PDB file of C-alpha atoms in Angstrom:
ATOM      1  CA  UNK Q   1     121.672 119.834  81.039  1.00 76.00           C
ATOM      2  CA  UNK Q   2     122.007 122.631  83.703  1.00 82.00           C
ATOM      3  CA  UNK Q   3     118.154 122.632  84.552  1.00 86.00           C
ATOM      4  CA  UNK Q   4     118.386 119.114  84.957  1.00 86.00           C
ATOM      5  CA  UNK Q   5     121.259 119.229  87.417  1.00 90.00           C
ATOM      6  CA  UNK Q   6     119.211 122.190  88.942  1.00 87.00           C
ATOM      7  CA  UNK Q   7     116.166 119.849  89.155  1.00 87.00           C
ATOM      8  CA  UNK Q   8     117.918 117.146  91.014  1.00 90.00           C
ATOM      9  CA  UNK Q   9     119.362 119.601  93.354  1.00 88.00           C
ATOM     10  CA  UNK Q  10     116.059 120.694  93.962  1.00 88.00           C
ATOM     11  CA  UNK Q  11     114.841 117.332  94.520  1.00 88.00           C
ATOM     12  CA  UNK Q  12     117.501 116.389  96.969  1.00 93.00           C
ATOM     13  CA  UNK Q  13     116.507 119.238  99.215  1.00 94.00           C
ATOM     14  CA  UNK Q  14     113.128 118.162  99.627  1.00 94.00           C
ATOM     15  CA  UNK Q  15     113.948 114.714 100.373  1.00 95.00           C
ATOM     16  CA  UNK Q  16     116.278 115.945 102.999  1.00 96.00           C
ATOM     17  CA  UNK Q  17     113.517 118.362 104.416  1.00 96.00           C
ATOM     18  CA  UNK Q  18     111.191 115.596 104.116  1.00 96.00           C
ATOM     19  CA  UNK Q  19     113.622 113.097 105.711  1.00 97.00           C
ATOM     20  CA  UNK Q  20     114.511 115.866 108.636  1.00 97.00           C
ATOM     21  CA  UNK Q  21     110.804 116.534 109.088  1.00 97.00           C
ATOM     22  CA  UNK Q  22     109.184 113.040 109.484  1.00 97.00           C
ATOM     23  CA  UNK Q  23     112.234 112.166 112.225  1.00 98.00           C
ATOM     24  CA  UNK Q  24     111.310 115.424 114.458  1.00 97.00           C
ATOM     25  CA  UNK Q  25     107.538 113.790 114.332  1.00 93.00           C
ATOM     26  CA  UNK Q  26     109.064 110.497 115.051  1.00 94.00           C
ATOM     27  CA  UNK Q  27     111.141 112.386 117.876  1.00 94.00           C
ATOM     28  CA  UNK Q  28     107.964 113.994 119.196  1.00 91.00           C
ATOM     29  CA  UNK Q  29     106.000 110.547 119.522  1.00 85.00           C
ATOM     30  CA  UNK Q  30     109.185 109.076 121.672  1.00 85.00           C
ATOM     31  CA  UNK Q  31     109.850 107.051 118.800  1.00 88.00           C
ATOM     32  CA  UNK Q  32     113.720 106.358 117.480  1.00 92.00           C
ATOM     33  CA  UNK Q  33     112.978 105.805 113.363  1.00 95.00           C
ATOM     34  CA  UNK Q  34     110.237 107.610 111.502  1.00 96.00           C
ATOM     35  CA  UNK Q  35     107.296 106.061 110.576  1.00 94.00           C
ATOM     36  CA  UNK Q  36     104.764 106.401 107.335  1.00 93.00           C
ATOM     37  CA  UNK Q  37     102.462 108.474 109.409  1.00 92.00           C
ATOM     38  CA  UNK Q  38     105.380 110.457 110.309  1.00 95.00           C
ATOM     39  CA  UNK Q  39     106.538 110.847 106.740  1.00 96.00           C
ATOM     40  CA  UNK Q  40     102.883 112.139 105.459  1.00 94.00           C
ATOM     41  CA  UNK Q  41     102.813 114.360 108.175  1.00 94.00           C
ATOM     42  CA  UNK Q  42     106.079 115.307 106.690  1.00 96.00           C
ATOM     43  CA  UNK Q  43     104.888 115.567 103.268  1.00 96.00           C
ATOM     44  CA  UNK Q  44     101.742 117.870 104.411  1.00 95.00           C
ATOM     45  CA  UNK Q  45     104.397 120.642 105.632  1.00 94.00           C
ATOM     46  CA  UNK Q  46     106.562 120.820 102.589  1.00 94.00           C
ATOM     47  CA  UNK Q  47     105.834 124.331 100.714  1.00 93.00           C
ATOM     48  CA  UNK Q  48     105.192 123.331  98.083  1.00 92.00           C
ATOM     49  CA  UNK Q  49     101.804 121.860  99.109  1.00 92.00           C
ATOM     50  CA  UNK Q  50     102.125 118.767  96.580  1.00 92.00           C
ATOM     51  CA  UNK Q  51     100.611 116.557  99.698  1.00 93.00           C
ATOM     52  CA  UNK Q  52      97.961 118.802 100.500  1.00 92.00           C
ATOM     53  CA  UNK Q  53      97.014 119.190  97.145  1.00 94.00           C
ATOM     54  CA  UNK Q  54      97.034 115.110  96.445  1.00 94.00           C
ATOM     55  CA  UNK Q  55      94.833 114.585  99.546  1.00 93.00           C
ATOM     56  CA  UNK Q  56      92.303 117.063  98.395  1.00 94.00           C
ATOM     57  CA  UNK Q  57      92.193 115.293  94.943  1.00 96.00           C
ATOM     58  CA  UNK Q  58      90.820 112.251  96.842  1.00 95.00           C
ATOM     59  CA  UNK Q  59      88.704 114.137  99.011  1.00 95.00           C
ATOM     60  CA  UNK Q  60      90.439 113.982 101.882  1.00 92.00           C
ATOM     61  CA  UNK Q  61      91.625 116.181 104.881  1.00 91.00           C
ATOM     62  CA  UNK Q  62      95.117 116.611 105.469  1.00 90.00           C
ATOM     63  CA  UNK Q  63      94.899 118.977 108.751  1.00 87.00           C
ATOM     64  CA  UNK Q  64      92.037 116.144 109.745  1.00 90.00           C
ATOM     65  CA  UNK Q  65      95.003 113.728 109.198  1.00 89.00           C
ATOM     66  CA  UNK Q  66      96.859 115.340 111.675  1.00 84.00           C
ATOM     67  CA  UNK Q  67      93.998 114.989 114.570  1.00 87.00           C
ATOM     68  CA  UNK Q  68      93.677 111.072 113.509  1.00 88.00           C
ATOM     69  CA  UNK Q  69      97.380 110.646 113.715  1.00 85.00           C
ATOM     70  CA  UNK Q  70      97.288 112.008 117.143  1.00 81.00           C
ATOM     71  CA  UNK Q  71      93.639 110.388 118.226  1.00 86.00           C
ATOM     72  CA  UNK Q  72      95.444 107.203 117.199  1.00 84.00           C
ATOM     73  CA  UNK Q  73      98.630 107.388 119.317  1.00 78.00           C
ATOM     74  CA  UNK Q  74      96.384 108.237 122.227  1.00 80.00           C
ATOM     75  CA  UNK Q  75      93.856 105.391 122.061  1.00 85.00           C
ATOM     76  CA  UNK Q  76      96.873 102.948 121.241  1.00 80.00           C
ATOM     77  CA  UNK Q  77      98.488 104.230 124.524  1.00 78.00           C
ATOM     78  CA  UNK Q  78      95.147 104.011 126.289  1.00 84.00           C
ATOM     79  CA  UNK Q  79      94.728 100.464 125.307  1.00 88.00           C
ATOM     80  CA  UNK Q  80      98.027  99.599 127.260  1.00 87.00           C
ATOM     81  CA  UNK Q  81      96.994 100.962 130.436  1.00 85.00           C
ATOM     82  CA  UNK Q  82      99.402 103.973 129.694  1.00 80.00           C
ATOM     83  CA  UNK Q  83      97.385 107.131 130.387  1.00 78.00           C
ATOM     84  CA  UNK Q  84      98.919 109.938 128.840  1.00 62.00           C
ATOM     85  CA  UNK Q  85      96.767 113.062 129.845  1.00 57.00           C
TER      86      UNK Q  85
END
């Protein structure tokens, strides 16, 4: 019964990290509420690298993530007629 409690505690923590994390992101993009991108980007910090290691099972590049997030949020601005750099 204790481990279980334990467990949950555990679990609560990183959904509050998780939660914290993915609204700085949103923060950083000028945006008020966190998006999915914002919530992997989340995920790919946590320490205990359960992201990381689930994108490398598919064969995918979580620090490449990163660098599309960001190419992404440039071109969209871009398209607008907003240049950002």
């Amino acid at each position: 019964m204790l481990s279980g409690i334990k467990t949950r505690l555990s679990n609560v923590r990183t959904i509050k990290t998780l939660c914290e994390s993915a609204e700085n992101y949103a923060l950083k993009d000028q945006q008020r509420q966190a998006g999915a991108e914002h919530f992997l980007l989340a995920a790919i910090d946590l320490p205990d690298n359960t992201a990381r290691l689930a994108f490398r099972e598919i064969g995918a590049d979580a620090a490449g993530f990163r660098d599309v997030v960001g190419a992404q949020y440039w071109e969209a601005l871009r398209s607008v007629g907003v240049n950002a750099g």
